[in-house]
Tab-separated table of C-alpha atoms and ligand atoms in Angstrom:
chain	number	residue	atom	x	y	z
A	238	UNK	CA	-25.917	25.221	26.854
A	239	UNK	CA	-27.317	25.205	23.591
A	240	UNK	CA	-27.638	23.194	20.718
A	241	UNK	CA	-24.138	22.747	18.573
A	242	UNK	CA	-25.923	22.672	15.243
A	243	UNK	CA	-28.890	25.271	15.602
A	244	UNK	CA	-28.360	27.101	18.896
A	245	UNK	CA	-31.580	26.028	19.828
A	246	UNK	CA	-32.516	25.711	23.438
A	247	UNK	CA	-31.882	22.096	24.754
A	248	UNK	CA	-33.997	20.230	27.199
A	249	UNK	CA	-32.320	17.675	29.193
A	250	UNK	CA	-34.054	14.268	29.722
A	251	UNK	CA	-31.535	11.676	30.725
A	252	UNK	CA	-28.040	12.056	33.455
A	253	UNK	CA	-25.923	9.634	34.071
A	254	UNK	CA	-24.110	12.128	36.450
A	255	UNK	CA	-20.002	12.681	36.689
A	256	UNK	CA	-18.296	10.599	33.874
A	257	UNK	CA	-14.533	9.581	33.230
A	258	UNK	CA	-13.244	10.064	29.734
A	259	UNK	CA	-14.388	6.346	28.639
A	260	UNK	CA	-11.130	5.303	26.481
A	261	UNK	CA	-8.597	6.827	29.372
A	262	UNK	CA	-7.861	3.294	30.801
A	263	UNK	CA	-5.454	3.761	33.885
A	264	UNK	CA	-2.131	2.885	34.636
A	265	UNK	CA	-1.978	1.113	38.164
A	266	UNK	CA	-0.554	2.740	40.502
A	267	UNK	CA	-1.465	5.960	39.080
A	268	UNK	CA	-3.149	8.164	41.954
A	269	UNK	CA	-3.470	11.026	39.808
A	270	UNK	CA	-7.497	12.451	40.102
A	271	UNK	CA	-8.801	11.543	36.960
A	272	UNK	CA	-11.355	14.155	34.356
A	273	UNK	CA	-14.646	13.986	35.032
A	274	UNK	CA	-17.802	15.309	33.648
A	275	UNK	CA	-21.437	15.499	33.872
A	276	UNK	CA	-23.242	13.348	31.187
A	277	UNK	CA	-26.391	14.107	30.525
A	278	UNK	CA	-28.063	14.451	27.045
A	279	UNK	CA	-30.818	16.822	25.446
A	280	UNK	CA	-32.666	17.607	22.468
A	281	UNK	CA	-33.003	20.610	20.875
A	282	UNK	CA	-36.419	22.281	20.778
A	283	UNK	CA	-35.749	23.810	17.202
A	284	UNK	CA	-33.941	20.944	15.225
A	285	UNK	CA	-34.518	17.575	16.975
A	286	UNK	CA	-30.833	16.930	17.288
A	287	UNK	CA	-30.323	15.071	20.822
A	288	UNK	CA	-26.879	15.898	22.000
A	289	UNK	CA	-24.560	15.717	24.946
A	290	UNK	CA	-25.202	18.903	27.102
A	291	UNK	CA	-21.558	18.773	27.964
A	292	UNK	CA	-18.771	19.195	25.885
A	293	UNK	CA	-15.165	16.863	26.954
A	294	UNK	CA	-11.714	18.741	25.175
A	295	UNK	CA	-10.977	16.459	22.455
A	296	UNK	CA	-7.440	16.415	23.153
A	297	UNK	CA	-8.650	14.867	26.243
A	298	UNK	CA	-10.311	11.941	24.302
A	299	UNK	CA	-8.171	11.545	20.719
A	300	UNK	CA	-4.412	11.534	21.190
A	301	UNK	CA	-1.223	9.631	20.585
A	302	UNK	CA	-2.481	7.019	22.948
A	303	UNK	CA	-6.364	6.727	21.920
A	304	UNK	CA	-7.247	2.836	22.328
A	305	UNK	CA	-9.549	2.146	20.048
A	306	UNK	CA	-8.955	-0.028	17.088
A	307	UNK	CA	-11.413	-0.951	14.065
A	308	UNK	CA	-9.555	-4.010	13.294
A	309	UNK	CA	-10.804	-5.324	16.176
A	310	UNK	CA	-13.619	-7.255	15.423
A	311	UNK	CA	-14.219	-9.821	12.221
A	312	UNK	CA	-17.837	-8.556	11.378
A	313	UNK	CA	-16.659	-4.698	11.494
A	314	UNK	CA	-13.062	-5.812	8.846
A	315	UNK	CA	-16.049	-7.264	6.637
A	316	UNK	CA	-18.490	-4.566	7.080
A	317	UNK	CA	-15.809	-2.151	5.976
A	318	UNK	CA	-14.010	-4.327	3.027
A	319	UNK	CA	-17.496	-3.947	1.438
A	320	UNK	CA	-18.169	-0.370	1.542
A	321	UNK	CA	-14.872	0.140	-0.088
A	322	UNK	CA	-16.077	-2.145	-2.343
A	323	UNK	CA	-19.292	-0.716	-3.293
A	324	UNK	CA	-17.637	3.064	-3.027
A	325	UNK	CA	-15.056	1.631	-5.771
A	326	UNK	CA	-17.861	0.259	-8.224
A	327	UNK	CA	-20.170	3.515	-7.802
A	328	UNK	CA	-18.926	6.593	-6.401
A	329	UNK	CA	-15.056	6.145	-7.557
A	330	UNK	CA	-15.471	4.404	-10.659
A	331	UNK	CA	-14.962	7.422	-12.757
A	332	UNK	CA	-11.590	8.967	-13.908
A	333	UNK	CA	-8.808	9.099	-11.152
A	334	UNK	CA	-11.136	9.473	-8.228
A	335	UNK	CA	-10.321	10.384	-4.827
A	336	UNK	CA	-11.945	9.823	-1.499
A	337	UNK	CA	-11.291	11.579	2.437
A	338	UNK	CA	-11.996	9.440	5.042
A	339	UNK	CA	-12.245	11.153	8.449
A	340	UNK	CA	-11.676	9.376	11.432
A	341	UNK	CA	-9.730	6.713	9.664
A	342	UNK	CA	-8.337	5.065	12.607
A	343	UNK	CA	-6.189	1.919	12.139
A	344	UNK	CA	-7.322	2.087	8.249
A	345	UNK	CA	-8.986	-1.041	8.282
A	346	UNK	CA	-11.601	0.809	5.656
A	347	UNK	CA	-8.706	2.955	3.779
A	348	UNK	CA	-6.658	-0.067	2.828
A	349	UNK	CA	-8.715	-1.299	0.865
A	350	UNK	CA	-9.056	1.750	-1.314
A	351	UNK	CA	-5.002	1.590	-1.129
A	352	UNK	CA	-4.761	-1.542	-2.237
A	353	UNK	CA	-7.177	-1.134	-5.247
A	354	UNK	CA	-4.852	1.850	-6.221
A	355	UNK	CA	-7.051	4.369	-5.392
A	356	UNK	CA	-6.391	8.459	-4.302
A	357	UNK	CA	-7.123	8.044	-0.557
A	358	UNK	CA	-6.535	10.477	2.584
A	359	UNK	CA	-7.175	9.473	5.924
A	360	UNK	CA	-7.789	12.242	8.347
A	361	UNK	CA	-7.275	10.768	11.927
A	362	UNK	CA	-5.782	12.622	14.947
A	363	UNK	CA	-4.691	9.909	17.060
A	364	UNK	CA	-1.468	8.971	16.158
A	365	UNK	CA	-0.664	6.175	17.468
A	366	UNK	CA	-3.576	4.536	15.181
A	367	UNK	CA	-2.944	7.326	12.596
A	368	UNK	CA	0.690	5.358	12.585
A	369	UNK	CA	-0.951	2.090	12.070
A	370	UNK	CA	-3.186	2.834	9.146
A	371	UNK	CA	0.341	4.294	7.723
A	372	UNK	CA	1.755	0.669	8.133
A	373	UNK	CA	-0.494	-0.819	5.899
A	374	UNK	CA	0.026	1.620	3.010
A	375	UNK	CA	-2.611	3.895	4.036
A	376	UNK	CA	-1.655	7.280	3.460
A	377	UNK	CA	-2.968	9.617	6.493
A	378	UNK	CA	-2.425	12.951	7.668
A	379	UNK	CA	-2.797	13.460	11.279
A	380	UNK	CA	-5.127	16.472	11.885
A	381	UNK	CA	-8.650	16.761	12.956
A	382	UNK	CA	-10.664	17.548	10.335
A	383	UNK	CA	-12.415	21.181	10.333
A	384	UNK	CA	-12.958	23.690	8.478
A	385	UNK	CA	-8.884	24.784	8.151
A	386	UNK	CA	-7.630	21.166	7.351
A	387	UNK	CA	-10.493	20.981	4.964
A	388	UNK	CA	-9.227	23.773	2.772
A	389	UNK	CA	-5.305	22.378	3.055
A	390	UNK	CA	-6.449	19.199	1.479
A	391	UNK	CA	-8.292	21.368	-0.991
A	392	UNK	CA	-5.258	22.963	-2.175
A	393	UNK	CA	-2.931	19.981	-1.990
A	394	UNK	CA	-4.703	17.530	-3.779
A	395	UNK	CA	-8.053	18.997	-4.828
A	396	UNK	CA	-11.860	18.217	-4.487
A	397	UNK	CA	-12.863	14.805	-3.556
A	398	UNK	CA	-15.516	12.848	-4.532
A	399	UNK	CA	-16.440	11.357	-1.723
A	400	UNK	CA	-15.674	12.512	2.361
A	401	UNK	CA	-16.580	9.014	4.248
A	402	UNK	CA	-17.254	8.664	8.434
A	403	UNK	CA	-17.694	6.081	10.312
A	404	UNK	CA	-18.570	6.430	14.284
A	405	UNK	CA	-16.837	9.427	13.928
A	406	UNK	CA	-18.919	12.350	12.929
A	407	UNK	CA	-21.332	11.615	16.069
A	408	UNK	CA	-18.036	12.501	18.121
A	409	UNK	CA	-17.345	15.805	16.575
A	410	UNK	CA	-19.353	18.804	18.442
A	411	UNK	CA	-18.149	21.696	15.862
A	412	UNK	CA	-20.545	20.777	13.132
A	413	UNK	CA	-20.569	23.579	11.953
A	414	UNK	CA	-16.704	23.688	10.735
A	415	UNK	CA	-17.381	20.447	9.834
A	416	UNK	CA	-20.004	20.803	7.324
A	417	UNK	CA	-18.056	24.335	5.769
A	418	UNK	CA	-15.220	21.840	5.573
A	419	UNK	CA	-16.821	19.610	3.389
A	420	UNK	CA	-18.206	22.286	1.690
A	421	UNK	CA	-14.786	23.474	0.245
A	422	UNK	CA	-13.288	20.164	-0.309
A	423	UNK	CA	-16.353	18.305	-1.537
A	424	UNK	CA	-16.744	18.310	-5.787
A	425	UNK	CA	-19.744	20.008	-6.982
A	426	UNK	CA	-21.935	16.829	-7.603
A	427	UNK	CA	-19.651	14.529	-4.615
A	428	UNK	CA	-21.590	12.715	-1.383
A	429	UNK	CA	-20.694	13.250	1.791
A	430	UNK	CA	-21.372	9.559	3.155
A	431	UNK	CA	-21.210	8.744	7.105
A	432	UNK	CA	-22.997	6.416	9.748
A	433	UNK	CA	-23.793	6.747	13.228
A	434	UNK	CA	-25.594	4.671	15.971
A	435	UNK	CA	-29.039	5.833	15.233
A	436	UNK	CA	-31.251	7.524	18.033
A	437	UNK	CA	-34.415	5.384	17.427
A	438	UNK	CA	-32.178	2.082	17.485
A	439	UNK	CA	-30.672	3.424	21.157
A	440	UNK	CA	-34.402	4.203	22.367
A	441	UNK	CA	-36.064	1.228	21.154
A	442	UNK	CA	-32.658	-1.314	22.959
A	443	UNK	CA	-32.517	1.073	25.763
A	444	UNK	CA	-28.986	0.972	24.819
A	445	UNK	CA	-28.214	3.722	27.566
A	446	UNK	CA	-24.413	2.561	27.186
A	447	UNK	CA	-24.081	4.107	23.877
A	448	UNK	CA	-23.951	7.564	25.628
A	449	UNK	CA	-20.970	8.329	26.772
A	450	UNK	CA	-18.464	11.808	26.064
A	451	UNK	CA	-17.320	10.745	22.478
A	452	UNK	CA	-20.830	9.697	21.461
A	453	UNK	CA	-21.404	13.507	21.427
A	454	UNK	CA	-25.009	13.448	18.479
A	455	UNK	CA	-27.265	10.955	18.605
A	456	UNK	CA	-28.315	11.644	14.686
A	457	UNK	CA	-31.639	10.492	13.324
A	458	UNK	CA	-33.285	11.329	9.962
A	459	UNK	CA	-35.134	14.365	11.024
A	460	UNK	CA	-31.809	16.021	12.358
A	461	UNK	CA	-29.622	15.271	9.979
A	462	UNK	CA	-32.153	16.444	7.446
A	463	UNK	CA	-32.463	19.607	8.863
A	464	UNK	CA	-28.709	20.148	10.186
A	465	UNK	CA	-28.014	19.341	6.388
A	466	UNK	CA	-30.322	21.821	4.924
A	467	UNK	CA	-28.944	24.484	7.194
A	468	UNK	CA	-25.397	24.261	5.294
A	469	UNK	CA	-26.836	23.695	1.656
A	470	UNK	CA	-26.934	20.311	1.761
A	471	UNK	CA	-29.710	17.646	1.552
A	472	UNK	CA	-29.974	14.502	2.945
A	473	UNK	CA	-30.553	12.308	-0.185
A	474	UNK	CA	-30.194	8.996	1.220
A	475	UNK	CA	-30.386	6.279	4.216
A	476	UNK	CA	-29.668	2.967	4.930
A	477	UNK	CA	-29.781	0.735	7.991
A	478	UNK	CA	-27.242	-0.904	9.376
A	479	UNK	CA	-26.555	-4.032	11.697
A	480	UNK	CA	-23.356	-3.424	13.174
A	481	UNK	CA	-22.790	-1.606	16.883
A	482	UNK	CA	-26.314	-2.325	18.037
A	483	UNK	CA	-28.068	-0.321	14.788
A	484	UNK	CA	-26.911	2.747	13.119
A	485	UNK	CA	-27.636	4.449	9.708
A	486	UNK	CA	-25.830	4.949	7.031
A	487	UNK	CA	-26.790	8.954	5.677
A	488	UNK	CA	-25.689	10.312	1.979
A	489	UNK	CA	-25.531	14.137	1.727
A	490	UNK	CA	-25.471	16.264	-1.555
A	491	UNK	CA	-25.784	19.524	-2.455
A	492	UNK	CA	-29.241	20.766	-2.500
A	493	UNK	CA	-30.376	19.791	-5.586
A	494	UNK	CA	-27.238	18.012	-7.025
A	495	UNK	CA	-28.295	14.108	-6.144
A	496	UNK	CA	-31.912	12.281	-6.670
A	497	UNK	CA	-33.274	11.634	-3.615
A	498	UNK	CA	-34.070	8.154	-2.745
A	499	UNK	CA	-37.397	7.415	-1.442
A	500	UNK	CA	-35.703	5.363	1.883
A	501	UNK	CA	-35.206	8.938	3.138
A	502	UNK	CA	-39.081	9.723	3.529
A	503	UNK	CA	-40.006	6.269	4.639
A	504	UNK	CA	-37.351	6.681	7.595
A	505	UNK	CA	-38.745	10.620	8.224
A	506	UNK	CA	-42.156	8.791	8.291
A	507	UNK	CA	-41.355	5.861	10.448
A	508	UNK	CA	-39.150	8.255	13.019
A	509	UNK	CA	-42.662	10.386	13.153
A	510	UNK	CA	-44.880	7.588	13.737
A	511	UNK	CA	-42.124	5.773	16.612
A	512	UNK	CA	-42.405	9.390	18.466
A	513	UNK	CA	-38.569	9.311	18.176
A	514	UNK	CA	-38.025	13.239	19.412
A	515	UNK	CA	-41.283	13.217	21.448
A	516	UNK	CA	-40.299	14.516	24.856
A	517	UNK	CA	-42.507	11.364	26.665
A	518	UNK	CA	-40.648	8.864	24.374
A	519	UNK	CA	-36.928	10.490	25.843
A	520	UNK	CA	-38.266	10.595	29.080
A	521	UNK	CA	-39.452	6.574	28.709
A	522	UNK	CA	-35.920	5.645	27.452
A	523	UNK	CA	-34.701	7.723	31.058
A	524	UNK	CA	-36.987	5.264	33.284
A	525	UNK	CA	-36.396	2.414	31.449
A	526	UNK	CA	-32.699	2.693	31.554
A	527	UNK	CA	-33.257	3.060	35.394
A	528	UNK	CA	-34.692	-0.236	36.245
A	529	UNK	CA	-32.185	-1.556	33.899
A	530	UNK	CA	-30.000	-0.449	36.225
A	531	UNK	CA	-31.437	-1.233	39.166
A	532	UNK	CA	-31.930	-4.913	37.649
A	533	UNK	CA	-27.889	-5.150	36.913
A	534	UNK	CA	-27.130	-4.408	40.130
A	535	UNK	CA	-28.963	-6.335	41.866
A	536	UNK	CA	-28.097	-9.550	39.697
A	537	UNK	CA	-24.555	-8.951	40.453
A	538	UNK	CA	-24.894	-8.354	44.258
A	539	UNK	CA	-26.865	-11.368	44.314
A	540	UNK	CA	-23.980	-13.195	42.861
A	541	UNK	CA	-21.427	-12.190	44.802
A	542	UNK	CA	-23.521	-12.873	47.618
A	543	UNK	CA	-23.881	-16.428	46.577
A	544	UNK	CA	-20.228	-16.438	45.950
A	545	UNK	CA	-20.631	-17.010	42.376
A	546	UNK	CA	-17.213	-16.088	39.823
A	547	UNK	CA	-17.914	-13.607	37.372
A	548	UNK	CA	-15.708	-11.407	34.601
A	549	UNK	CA	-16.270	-9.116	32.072
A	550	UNK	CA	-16.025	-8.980	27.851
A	551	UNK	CA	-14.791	-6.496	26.343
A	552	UNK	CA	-13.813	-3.274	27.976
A	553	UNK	CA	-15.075	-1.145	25.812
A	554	UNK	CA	-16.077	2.831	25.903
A	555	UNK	CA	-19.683	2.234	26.283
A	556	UNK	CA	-18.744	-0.138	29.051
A	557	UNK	CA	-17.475	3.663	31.144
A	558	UNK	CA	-21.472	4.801	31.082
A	559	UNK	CA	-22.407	1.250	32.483
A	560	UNK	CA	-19.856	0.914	35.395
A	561	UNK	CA	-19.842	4.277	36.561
A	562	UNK	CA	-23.372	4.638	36.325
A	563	UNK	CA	-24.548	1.899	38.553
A	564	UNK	CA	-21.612	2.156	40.559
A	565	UNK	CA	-19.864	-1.613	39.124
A	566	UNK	CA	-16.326	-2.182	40.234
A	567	UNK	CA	-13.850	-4.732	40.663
A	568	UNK	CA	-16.509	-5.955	43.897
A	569	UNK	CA	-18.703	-6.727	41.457
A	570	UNK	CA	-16.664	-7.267	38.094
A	571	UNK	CA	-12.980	-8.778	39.386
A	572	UNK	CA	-11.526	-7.987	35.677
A	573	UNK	CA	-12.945	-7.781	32.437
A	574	UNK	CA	-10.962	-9.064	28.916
A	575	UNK	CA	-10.322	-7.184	26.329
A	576	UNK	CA	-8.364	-8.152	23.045
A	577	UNK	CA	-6.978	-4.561	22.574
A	578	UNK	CA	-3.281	-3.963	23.462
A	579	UNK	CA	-3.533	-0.958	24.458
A	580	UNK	CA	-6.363	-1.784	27.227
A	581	UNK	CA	-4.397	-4.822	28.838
A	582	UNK	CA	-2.807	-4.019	31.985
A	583	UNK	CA	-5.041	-1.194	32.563
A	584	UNK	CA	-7.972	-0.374	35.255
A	585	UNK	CA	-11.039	0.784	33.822
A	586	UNK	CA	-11.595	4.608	34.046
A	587	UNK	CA	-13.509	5.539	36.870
A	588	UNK	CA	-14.590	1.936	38.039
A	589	UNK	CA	-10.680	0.986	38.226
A	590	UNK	CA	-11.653	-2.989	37.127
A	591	UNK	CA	-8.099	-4.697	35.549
A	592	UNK	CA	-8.125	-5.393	32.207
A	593	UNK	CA	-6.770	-8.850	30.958
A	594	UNK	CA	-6.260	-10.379	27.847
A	595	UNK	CA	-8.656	-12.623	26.498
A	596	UNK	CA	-6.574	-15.743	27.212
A	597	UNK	CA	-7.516	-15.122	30.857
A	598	UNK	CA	-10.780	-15.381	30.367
A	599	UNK	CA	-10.776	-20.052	29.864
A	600	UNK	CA	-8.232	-20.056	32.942
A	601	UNK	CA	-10.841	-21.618	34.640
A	602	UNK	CA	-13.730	-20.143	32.781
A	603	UNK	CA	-15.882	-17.775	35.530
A	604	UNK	CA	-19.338	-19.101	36.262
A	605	UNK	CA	-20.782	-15.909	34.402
A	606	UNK	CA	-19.758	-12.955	31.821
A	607	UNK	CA	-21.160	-9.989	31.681
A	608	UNK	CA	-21.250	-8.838	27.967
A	609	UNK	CA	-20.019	-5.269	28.126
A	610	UNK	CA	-18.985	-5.341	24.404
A	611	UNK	CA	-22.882	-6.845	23.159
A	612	UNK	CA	-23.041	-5.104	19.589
A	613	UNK	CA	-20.298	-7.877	19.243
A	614	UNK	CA	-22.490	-10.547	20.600
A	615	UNK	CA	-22.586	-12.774	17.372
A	616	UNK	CA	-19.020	-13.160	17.204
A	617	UNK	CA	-17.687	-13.156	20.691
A	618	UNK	CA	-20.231	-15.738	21.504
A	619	UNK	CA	-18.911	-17.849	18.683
A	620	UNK	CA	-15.593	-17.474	19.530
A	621	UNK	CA	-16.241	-18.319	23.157
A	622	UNK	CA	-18.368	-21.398	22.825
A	623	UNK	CA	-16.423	-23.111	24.926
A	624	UNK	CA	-17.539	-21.060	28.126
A	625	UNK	CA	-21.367	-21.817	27.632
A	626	UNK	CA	-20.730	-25.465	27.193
A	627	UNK	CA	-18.693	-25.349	30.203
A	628	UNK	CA	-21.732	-23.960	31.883
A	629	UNK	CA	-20.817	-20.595	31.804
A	630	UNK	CA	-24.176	-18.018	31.578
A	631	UNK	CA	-23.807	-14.328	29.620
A	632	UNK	CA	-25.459	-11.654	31.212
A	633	UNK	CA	-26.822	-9.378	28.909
A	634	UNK	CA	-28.561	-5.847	30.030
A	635	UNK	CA	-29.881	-4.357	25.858
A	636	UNK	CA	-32.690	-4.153	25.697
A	637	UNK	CA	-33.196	-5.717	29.450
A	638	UNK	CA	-30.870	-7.790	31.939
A	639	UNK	CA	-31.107	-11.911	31.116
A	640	UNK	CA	-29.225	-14.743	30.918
A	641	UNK	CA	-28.038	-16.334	28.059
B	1873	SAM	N1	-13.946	4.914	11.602
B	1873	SAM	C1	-13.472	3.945	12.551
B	1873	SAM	C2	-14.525	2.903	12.834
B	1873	SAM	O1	-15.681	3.098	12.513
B	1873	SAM	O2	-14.170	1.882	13.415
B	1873	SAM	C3	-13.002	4.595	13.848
B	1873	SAM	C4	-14.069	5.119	14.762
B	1873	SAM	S1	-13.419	5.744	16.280
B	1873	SAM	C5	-14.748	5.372	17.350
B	1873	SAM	C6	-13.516	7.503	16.075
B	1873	SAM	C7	-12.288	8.053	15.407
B	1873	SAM	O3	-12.522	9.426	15.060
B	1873	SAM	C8	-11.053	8.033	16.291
B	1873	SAM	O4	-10.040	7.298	15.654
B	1873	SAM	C9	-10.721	9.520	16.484
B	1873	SAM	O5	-9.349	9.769	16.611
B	1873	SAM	C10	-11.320	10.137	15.234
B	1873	SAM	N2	-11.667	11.573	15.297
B	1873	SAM	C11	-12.135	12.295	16.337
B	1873	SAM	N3	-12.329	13.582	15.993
B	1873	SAM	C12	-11.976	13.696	14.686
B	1873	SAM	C13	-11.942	14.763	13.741
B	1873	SAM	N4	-12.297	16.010	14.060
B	1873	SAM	N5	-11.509	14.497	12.490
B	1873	SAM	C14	-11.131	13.243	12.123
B	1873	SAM	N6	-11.148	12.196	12.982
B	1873	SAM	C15	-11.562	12.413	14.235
B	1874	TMP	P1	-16.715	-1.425	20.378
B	1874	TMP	O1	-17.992	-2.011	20.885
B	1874	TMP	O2	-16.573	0.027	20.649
B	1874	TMP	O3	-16.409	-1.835	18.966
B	1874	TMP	O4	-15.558	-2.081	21.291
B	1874	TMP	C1	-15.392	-3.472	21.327
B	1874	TMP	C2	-14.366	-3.829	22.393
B	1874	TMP	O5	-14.416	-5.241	22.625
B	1874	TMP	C3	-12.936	-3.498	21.977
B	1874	TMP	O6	-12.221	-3.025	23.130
B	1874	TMP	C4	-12.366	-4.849	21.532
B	1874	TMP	C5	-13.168	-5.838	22.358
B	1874	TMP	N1	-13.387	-7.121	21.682
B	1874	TMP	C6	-12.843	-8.280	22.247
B	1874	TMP	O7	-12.206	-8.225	23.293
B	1874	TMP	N2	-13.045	-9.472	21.595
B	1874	TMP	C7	-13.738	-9.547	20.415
B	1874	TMP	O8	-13.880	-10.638	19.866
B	1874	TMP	C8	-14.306	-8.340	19.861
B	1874	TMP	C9	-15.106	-8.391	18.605
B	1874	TMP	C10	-14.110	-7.162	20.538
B	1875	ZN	ZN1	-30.797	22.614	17.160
C-alpha cells in the first residue's frame, strides 16, 4: 500500500469497510456472490494526494455494460456545451486544431466539438457508451487511455492541443502512464485540462458518498501541483466548479510553457489555511461522516416504524458507499428511481434495493425521498415539484441529515 503517484507511505483515516463495485447493478434472480472490497482512503505523507488504499480491476468497473451516462442530467448537457464552447474560442481557435477527450462517455461534451467541425477523439472504454457517443457523430476509439494508446494516437493523427477529463482522471490509479501519455501526445505549448470533485469541497459537505472504488484520487491543488511537477508539468491554472457537489477545474502545461494564473496560489493558500491535508481535519471528516450515519439510520428506522412510505432518487454510484455503509436496504428504501436504462430493473449492488423508472416515483407519490443523487438537487427538485406540494418531504444527509 503506497501512494500511486509518489510511493509515499499512506495513512489511512476513513473505512467504510467491504464495498460492491458501485455501477454493477444486479440482475434479479442472480445468486451469483458479488466483488467486494475494502474502502478505505489515505493520504500520502510525501505528496498530499488522498487516495483509495485499495485498488478495484478496472475491467471490473468500465465495460461493455458500464451504466453511467453524462446525458443524464440538464445542468451537466449545459455545463459541457460551454466548455466546448470556450475550448473552441481559446484553445482550438488556431489552424486545424485537435482535441483528446478521455473518458468521453456518451459524448455529450465531444459532439459539440463534432458538430463545430472540429478534429476530435474520444478515448472511452466502455462500449456500450463508447457506441453511443459514435451515434451522434462522435468519433471514439475504445481503449483506455495510457501510456501505449497515447503514443498510437500520436502516430495516427499527431499531437493534440488539448487532452480534456471530466470525472474521469480521479478514476484512473496508473497516473503515472497517464501523465507519460500525455506527455507524448500533448503539443509542446498544449494544456492538459481536467476536473475532479475537489477534496476540500468533500471535507467541508462531509460528502462521504463521493468515495466509492471509481472515485480512486481525491485531487486538491497541493497534489496536483506536486503530482504535476513530478512529470514536467505545472499546474498553471484552477477554477471552481458547481456541478457534482464542487469540483475544480485544473490546467497543466509544461513547466515553463503557460503563464501561470494567480487563482492557482490563492487556492494553494486557501487549501493551507482550511487545513485541507491536516491529519485532524481527515480524521474530523471520519467522525463527522459517522454521526451522519448514525443520524440516517435512525431517521429511516423511525419511519418505518411509524409506517411511513418512503423511495429513493437516483441510484447513483455514490448512492453504493451510502447503502452499504449504514447497512440501507429495501427494509428501509423499498426501491429507488433512476432515469438511466441501464439501471431499471436492477437491484442495487450490495444493498439489492429495485430500481424503477422515474414514472414510478408519482404512482402515489411516497410520503418521503431520500435524495441519493443530491449534486442534482436543483434540477430533480424542479422537475419533481409536484411531490413536495403533495406533501412529500426530501431527506437530505450533505452536509447533515434534514428535511426539505
Ligand atoms: N466525462 C464524462 C462525464 O463527466 O460525465 C464521463 C465520466 S464517467 C464517471 C468516467 C468515464 O471514464 C467512464 O465512461 C469510463 O469508462 C471512463 N474511463 C475509465 N478509465 C478510463 C481510461 N483509462 N481512459 C479513458 N476513459 C476511462
Ligand atoms: P451522478 O450523480 O453520478 O451524476 O448520477 C446521477 C444519477 O441520478 C444517474 O443514475 C441518473 C439519475 N438522475 C435521475 O434519475 N433523474 C434526474 O433528473 C437526474 C439529473 C439524474
Ligand atoms: Zn504521494
Amino acid at each position: 500500500m503506497s501512494c500511486r503517484v509518489c510511493s509515499g507511505r499512506l495513512t489511512e483515516f476513513a473505512d467504510f469497510g467491504r464495498q460492491p463495485v458501485s455501477d454493477a447493478f444486479v440482475t434479479p434472480g442472480d445468486t451469483r456472490e458479488e466483488f467486494s472490497f475494502r474502502l478505505a482512503v489515505g493520504i500520502c505523507e510525501t505528496c498530499t494526494m488522498v487516495q483509495l488504499l485499495e485498488e478495484v480491476p478496472r475491467e471490473r468497473m468500465f465495460h461493455e455494460a458500464y451504466p453511467y451516462l453524462s446525458s443524464g442530467s440538464s445542468v451537466m448537457r449545459e455545463h459541457f456545451q460551454a466548455l466546448a464552447k470556450s475550448l473552441l474560442a481559446t484553445e482550438l481557435s488556431g489552424p486545424d486544431p485537435f482535441v483528446v477527450e478521455l473518458g468521453c462517455n456518451d459524448g455529450t461534451m465531444l459532439r459539440s466539438i463534432a458538430e463545430a467541425g472540429v478534429r476530435h477523439l474520444g478515448v472511452e472504454p466502455s462500449g456500450g457508451v463508447a457506441d453511443l457517443a459514435a451515434s451522434k457523430g462522435v468519433r471514439v476509439v475504445k481503449d483506455f487511455f495510457e501510456e501505449a494508446t497515447a503514443r498510437r494516437i500520436r502516430d495516427a493523427d499527431g499531437p493534440a492541443d488539448v487532452i480534456y477529463a471530466a470525472n474521469t482522471l480521479c478514476h484512473i490509479p496508473y497516473m503515472e502512464s497517464i501523465l507519460s501519455g500525455v506527455d507524448a501526445l500533448l503539443r509542446p505549448d498544449g494544456v492538459f485540462v481536467f476536473e475532479d470533485p475537489y477534496l476540500a469541497d468533500i471535507l467541508e459537505r462531509a460528502s462521504f458518498d463521493q468515495i466509492y472504488d471509481e472515485h480512486f484520487f481525491f485531487f486538491a491543488a497541493g497534489s496536483v501541483q506536486e503530482m504535476a511537477r513530478r512529470s514536467g508539468f505545472e499546474l498553471v491554472g484552477v477554477e471552481r466548479l458547481p456541478v457534482h457537489g464542487g469540483e475544480v477545474r485544473y490546467t497543466l502545461a509544461r513547466a515553463g510553457a503557460r503563464r501561470r494564473s494567480p487563482a492557482v496560489d490563492e487556492l494553494l493558500a486557501a487549501e493551507a489555511s482550511a487545513g485541507v491535508t491536516d491529519l485532524a481535519t481527515l480524521r474530523g471528516f471520519a467522525a463527522r461522516v459517522e454521526r451522519t450515519r448514525d443520524e440516517l439510520v435512525e431517521l429511516l428506522t423511525g419511519l418505518r416504524d411509524k409506517g411511513a412510505t418512503v423511495a429513493g432518487y437516483g441510484a447513483t454510484a455514490k448512492s453504493a458507499t451510502v447503502l452499504n455503509y449504514c447497512g440501507i436496504g429495501p427494509e428501509l428504501v423499498p426501491f429507488i428511481c433512476d432515469t438511466t436504462p441501464a439501471k431499471q430493473g436492477r437491484l442495487t449492488p450490495g444493498s439489492g434495493i429495485p430500481v424503477r423508472g422515474p414514472e414510478a416515483f408519482a404512482g402515489p407519490y411516497p410520503e418521503y425521498a431520500v435524495l441519493f443523487a443530491w449534486n442534482h438537487a436543483e434540477e430533480i427538485m424542479a422537475k419533481e415539484r409536484a411531490f413536495r406540494e403533495a406533501g412529500g418531504r426530501w431527506i437530505l444527509y450533505v452536509p447533515e441529515v434534514r428535511l426539505v
